[in-house]
PDB file of C-alpha atoms in Angstrom:
ATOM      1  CA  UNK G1092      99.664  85.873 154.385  1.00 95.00           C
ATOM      2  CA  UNK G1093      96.270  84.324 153.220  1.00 98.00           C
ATOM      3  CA  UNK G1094      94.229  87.212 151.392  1.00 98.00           C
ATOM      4  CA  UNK G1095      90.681  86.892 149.929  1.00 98.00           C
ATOM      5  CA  UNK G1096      89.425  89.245 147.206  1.00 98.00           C
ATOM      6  CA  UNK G1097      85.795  89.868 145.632  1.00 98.00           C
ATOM      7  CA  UNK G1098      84.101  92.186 143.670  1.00 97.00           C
ATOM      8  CA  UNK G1099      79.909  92.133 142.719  1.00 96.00           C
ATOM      9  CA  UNK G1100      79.515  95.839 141.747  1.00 95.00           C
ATOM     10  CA  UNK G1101      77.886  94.611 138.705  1.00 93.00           C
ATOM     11  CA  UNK G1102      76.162  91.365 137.490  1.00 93.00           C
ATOM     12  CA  UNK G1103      79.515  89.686 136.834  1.00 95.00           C
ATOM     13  CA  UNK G1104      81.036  88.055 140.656  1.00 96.00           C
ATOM     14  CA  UNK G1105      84.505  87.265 140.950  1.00 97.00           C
ATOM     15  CA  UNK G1106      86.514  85.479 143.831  1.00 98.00           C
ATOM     16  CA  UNK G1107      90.107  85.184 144.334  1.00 98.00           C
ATOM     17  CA  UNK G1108      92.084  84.171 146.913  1.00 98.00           C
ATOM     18  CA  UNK G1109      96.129  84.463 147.419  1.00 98.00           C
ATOM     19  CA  UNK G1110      98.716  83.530 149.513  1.00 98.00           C
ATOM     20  CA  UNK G1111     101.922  85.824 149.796  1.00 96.00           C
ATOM     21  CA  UNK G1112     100.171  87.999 146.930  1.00 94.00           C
ATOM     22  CA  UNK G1113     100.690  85.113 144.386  1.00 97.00           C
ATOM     23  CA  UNK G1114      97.055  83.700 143.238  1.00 98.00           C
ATOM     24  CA  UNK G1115      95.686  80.205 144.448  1.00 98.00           C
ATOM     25  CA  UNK G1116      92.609  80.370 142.944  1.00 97.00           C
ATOM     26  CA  UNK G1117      89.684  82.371 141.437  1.00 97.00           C
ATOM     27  CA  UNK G1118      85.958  81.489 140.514  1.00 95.00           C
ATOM     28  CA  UNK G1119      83.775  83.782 138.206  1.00 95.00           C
ATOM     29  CA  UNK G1120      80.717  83.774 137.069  1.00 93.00           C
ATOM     30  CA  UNK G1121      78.542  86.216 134.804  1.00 92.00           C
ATOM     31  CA  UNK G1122      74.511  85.368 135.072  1.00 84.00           C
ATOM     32  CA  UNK G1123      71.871  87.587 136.504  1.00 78.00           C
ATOM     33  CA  UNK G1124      71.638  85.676 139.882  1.00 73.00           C
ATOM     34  CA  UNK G1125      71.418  87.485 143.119  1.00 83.00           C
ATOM     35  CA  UNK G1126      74.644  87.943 144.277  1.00 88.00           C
ATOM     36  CA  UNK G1127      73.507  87.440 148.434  1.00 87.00           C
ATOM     37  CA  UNK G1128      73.158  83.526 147.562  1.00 90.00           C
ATOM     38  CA  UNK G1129      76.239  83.300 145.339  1.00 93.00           C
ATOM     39  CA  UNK G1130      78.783  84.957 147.529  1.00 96.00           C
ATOM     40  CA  UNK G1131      79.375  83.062 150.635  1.00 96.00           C
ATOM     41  CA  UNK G1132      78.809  79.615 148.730  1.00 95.00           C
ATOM     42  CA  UNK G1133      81.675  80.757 146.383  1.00 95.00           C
ATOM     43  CA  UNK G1134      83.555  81.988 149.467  1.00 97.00           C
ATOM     44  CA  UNK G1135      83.524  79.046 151.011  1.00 96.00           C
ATOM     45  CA  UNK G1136      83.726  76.398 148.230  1.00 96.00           C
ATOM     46  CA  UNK G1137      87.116  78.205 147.271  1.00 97.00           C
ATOM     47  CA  UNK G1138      88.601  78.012 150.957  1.00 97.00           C
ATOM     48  CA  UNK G1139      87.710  74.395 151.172  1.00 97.00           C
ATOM     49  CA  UNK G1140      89.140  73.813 147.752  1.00 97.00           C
ATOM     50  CA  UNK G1141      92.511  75.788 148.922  1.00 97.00           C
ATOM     51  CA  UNK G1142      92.312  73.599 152.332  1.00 97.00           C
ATOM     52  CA  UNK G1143      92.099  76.575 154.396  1.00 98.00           C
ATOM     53  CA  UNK G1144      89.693  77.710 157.330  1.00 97.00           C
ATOM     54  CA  UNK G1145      87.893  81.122 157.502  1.00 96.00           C
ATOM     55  CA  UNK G1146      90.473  81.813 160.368  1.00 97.00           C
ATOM     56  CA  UNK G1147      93.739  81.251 158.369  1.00 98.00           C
ATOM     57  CA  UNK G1148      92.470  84.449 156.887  1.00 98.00           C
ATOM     58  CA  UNK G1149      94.418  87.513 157.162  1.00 98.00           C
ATOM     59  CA  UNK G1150      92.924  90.087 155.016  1.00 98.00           C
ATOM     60  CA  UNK G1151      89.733  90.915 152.822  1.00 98.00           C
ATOM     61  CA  UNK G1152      89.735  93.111 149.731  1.00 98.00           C
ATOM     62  CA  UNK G1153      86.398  94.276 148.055  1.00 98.00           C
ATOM     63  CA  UNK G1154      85.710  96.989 145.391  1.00 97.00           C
ATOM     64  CA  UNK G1155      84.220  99.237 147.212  1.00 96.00           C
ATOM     65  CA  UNK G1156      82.087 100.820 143.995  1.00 95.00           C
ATOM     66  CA  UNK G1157      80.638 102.790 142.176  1.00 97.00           C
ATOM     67  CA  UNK G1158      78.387 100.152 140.704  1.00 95.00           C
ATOM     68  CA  UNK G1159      74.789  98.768 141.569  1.00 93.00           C
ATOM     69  CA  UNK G1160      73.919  99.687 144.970  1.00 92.00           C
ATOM     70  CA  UNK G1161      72.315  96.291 145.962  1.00 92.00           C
ATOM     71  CA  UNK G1162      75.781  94.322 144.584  1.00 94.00           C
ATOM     72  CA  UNK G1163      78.048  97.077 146.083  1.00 95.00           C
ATOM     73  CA  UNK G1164      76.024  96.769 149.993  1.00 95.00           C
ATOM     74  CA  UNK G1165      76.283  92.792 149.570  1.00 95.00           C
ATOM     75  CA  UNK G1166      80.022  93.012 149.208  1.00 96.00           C
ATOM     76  CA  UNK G1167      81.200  95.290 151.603  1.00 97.00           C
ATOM     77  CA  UNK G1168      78.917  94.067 153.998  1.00 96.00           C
ATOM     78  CA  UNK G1169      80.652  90.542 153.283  1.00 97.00           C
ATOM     79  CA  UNK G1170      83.519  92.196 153.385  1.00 97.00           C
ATOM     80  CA  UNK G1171      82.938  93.970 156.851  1.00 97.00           C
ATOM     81  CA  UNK G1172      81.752  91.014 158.811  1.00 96.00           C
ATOM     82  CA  UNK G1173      84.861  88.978 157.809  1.00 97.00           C
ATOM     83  CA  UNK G1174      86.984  91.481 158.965  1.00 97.00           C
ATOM     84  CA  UNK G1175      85.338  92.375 162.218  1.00 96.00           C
ATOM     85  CA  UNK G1176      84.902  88.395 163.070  1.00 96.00           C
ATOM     86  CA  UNK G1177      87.905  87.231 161.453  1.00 97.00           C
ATOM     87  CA  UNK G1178      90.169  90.495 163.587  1.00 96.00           C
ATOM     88  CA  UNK G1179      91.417  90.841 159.924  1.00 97.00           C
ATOM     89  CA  UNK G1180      92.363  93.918 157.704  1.00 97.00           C
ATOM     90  CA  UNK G1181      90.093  95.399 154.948  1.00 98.00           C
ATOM     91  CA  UNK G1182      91.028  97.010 151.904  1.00 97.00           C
ATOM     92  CA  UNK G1183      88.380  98.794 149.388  1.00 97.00           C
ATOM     93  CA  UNK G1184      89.642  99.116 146.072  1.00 98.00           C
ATOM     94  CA  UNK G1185      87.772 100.714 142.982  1.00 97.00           C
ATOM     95  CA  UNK G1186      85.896  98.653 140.599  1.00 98.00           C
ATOM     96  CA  UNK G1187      86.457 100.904 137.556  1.00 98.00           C
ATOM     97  CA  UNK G1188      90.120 100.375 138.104  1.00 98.00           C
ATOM     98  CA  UNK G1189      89.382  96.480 138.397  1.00 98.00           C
ATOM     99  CA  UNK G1190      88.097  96.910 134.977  1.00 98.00           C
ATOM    100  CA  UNK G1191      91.122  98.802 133.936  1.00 98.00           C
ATOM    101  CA  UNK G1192      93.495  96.167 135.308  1.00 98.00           C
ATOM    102  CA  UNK G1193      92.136  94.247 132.436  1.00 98.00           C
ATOM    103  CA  UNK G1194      93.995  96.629 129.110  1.00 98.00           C
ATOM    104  CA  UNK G1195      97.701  95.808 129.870  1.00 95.00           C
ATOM    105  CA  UNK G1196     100.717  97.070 127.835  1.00 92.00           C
ATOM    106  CA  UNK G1197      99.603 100.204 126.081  1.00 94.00           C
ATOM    107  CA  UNK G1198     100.363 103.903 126.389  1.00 94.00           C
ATOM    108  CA  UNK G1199      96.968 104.609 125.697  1.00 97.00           C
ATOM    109  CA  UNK G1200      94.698 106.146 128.100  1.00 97.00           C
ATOM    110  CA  UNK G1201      92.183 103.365 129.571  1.00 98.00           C
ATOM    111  CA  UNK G1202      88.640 104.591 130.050  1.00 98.00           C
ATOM    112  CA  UNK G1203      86.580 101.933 132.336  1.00 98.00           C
ATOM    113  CA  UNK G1204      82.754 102.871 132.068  1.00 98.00           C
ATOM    114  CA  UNK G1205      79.891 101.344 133.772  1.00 97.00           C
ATOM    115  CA  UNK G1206      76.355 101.906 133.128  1.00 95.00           C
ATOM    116  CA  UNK G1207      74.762 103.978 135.671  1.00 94.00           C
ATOM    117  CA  UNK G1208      71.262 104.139 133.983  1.00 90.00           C
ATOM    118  CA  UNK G1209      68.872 106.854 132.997  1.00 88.00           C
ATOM    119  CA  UNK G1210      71.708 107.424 130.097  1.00 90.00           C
ATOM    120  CA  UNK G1211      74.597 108.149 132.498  1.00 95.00           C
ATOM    121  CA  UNK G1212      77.425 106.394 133.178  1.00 97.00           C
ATOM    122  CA  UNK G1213      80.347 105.668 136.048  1.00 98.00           C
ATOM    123  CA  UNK G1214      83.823 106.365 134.541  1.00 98.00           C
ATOM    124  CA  UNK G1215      86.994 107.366 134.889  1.00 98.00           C
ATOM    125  CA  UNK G1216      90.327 108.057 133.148  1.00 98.00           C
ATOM    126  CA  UNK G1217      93.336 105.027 134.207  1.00 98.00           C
ATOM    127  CA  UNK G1218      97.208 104.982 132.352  1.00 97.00           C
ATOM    128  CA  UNK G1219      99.835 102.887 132.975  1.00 96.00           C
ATOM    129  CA  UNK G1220     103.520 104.809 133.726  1.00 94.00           C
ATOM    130  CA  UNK G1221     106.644 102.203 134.644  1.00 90.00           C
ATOM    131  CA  UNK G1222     104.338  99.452 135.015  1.00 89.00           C
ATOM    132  CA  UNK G1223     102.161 100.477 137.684  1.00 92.00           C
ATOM    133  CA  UNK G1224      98.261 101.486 136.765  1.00 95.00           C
ATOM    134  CA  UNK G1225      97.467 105.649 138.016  1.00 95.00           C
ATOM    135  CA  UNK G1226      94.718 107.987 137.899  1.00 96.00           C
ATOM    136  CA  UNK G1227      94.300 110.575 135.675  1.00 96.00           C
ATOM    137  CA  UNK G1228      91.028 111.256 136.355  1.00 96.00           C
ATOM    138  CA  UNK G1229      89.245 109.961 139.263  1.00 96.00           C
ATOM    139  CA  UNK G1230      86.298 107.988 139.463  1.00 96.00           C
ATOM    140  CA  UNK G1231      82.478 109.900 138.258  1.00 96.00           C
ATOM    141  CA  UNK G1232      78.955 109.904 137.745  1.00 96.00           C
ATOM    142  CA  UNK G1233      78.171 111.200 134.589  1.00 96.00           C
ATOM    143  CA  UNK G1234      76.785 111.194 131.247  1.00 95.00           C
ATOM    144  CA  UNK G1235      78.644 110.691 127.479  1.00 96.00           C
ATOM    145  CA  UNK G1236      78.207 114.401 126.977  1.00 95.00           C
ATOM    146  CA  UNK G1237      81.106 115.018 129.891  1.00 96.00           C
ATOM    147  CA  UNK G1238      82.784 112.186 129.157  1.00 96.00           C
ATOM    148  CA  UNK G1239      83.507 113.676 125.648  1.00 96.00           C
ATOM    149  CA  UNK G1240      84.334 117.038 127.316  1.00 95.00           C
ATOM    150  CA  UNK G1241      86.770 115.216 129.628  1.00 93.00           C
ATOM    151  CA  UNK G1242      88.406 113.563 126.858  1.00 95.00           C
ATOM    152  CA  UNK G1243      88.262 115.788 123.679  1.00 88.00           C
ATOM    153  CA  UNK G1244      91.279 117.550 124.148  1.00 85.00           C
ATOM    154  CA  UNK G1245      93.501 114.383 124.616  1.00 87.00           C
ATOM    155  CA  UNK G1246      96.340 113.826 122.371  1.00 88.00           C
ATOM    156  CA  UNK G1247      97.278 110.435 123.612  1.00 92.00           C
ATOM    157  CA  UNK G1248      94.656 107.243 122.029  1.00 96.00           C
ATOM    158  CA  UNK G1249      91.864 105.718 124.407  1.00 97.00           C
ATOM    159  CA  UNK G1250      90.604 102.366 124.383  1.00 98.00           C
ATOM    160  CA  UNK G1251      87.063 102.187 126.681  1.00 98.00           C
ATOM    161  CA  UNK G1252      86.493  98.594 128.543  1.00 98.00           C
ATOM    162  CA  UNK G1253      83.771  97.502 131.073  1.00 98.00           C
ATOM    163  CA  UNK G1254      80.524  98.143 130.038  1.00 97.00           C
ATOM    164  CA  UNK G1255      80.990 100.212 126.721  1.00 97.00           C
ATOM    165  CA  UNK G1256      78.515  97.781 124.397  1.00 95.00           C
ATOM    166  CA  UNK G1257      75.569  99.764 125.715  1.00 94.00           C
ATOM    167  CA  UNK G1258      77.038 102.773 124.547  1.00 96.00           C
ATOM    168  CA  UNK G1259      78.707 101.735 121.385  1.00 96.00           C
ATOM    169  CA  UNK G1260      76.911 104.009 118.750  1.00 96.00           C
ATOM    170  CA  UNK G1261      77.505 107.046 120.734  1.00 96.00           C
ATOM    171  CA  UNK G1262      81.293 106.107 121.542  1.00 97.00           C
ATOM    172  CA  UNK G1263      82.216 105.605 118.403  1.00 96.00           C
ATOM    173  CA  UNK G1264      80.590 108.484 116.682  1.00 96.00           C
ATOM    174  CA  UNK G1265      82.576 111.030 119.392  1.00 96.00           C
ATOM    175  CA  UNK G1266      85.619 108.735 119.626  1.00 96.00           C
ATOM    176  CA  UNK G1267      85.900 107.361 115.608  1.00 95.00           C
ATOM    177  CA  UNK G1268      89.408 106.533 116.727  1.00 95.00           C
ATOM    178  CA  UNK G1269      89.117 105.080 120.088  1.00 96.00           C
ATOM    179  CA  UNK G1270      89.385 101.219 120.504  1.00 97.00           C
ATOM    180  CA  UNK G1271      87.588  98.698 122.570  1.00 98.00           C
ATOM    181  CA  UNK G1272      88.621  96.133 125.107  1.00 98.00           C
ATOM    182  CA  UNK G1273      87.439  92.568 124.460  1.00 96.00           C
ATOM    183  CA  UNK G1274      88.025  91.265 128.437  1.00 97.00           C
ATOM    184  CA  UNK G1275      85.285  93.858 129.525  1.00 97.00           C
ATOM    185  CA  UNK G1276      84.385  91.392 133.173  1.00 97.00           C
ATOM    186  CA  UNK G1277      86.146  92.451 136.382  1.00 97.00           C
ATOM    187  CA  UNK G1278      88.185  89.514 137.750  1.00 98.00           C
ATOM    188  CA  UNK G1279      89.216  89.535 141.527  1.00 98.00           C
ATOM    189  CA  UNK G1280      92.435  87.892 140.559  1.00 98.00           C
ATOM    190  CA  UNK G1281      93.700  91.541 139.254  1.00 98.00           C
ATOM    191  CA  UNK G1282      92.714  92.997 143.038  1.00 98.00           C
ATOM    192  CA  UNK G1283      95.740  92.310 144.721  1.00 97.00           C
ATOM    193  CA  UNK G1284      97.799  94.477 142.295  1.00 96.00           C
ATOM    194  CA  UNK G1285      95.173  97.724 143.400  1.00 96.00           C
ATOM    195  CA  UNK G1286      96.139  97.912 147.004  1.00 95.00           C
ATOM    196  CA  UNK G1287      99.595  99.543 146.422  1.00 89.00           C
ATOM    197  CA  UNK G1288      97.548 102.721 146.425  1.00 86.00           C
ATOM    198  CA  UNK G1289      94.463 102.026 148.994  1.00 92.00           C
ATOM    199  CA  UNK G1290      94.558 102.455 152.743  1.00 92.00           C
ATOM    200  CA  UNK G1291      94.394  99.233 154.485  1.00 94.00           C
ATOM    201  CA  UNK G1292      92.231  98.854 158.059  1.00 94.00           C
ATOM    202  CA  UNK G1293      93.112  97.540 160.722  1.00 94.00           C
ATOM    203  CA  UNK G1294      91.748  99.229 163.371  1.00 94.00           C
ATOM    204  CA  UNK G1295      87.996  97.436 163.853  1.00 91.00           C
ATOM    205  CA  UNK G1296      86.298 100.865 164.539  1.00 92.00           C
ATOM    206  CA  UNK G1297      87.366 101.901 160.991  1.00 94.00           C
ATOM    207  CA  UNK G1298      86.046  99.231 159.855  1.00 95.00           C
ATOM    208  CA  UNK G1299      82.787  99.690 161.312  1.00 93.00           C
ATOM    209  CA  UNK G1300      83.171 103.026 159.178  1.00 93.00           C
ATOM    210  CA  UNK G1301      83.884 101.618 155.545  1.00 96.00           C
ATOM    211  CA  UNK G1302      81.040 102.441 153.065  1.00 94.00           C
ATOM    212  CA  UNK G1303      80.685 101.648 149.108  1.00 95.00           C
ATOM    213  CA  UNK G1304      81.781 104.568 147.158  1.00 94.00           C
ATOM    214  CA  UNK G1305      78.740 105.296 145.648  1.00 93.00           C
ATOM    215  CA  UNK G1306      79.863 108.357 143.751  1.00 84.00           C
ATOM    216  CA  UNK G1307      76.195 109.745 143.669  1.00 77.00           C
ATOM    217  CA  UNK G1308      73.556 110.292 146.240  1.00 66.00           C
ATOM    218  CA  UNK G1309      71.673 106.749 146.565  1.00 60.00           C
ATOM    219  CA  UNK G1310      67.715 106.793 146.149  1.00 61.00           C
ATOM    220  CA  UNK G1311      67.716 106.314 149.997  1.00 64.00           C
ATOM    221  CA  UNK G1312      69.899 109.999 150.411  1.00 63.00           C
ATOM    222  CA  UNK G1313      67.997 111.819 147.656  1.00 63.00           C
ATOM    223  CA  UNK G1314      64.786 111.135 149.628  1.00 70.00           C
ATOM    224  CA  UNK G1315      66.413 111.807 153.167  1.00 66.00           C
ATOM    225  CA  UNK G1316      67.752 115.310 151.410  1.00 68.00           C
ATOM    226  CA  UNK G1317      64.103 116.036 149.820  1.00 72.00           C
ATOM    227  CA  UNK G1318      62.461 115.263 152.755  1.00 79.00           C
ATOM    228  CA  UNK G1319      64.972 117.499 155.245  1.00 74.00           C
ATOM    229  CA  UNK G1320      65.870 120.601 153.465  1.00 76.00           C
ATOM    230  CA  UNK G1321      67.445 121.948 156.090  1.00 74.00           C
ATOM    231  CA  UNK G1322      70.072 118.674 156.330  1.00 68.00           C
ATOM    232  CA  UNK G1323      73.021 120.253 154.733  1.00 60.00           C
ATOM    233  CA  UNK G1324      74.423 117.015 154.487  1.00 58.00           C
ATOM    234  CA  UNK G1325      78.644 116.503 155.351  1.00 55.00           C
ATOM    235  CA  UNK G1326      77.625 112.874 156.605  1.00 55.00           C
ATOM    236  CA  UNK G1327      77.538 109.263 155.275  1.00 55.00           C
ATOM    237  CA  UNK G1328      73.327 108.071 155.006  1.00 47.00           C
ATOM    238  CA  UNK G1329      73.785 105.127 156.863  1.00 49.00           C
ATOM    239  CA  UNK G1330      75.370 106.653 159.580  1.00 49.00           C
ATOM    240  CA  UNK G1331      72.851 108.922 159.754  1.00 45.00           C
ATOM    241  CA  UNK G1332      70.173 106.252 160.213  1.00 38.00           C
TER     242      UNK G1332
END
């Protein structure tokens, strides 16, 4: 079973690939480049470097979001076509968990935050029980205001990773005991161990289905939705189009 893995919700891109869930290899990088001319060359300079083909293939896993729009539509589109031309499976796994993957053997309660701009952020609430990494809050859009709500009452310590630098002054001043992960990059090599708990596709008109998890309306939505009032929504934008 030959598996590749990437994730570009962010500026950082990270390929993996595996074989019988063990890793072969991984390549990373971490400059603002556009991710639509990194990907494939990455993709394709790792499979020649494992001495595969595209078609010894036999599944794709991307983080399906939240993150930037334009590096979340690059991936799972990547993702998509390799699925669909390859007859292989897909897998969308969160990239806020990717970052949690990175805080390993604590009790704590992991708190993976990206920046979201306009002074809000994408975060969630991650723990690890018997060795295996669960939710205890689901992935969200929102500001440090709710994040201190969500987190006030907790007993248990947090440590934040991902993209907490750019909120550092607030963090600290609501969280004075909190600590701070120091591997804050997403690396695809951690994907494999996130698909335990996602649903795998198969089926090629499912596939044709599989959007980013934006976990807010896009600027392409709110527009649709201020432009048609009377839309009241309950499908996916680019279906719609």
């Amino acid at each position: 079973m030959k598996t590749i893995a990437f994730d570009t919700s962010n500026q950082p891109l990270s390929v993996a690939l595996f074989e019988n869930n063990h890793l072969v290899d991984q390549r990373e990088t971490n400059v603002r480049r556009n991710h639509s001319t990194q990907l494939l060359p990455f993709i394709d300079e790792l499979i020649k470097q494992a001495n595969w083909t595209p078609q010894d293939l036999d599944s794709v896993i991307v983080s399906q979001g939240p993150g930037s729009y334009t590096g979340l539509r690059i991936a799972v589109t990547t993702a998509k076509t390799l699925a669909f031309t390859l007859g292989i499976s897909l897998t969308g796994v969160s990239s806020l968990a990717l970052l949690a993957m990175n805080v390993t053997d604590t009790d704590a309660i992991i708190v993976p935050i990206m920046d979201a701009r306009n002074q809000n952020i994408y975060a969630a609430q991650y723990q690890w029980k018997s060795g295996h990494l669960v939710v205890r809050q689901s992935d969200q859009h929102m500001n440090i205001d709710k994040l201190h709500l969500a987190l006030d009452t907790l007993s248990q310590p947090i440590i934040f990773v991902g993209e907490w630098q750019r909120f550092e002054e607030q963090l600290r001043e609501l969280f004075p005991t909190a600590n701070f992960a120091q591997d804050n990059l997403p690396h695809a090599a951690n994907m494999m161990n996130l698909t335990a708990d996602s649903t795998t596709l198969t089926d090629m008109n499912d596939i044709h289905q599989f959007v980013p998890n934006y976990h807010r309306l896009s600027q392409a939505e709110a527009d649709w939705a201020k432009a048609h009032p009377e839309d009241q929504g309950g499908h996916a934008y680019v279906e719609k189009v």
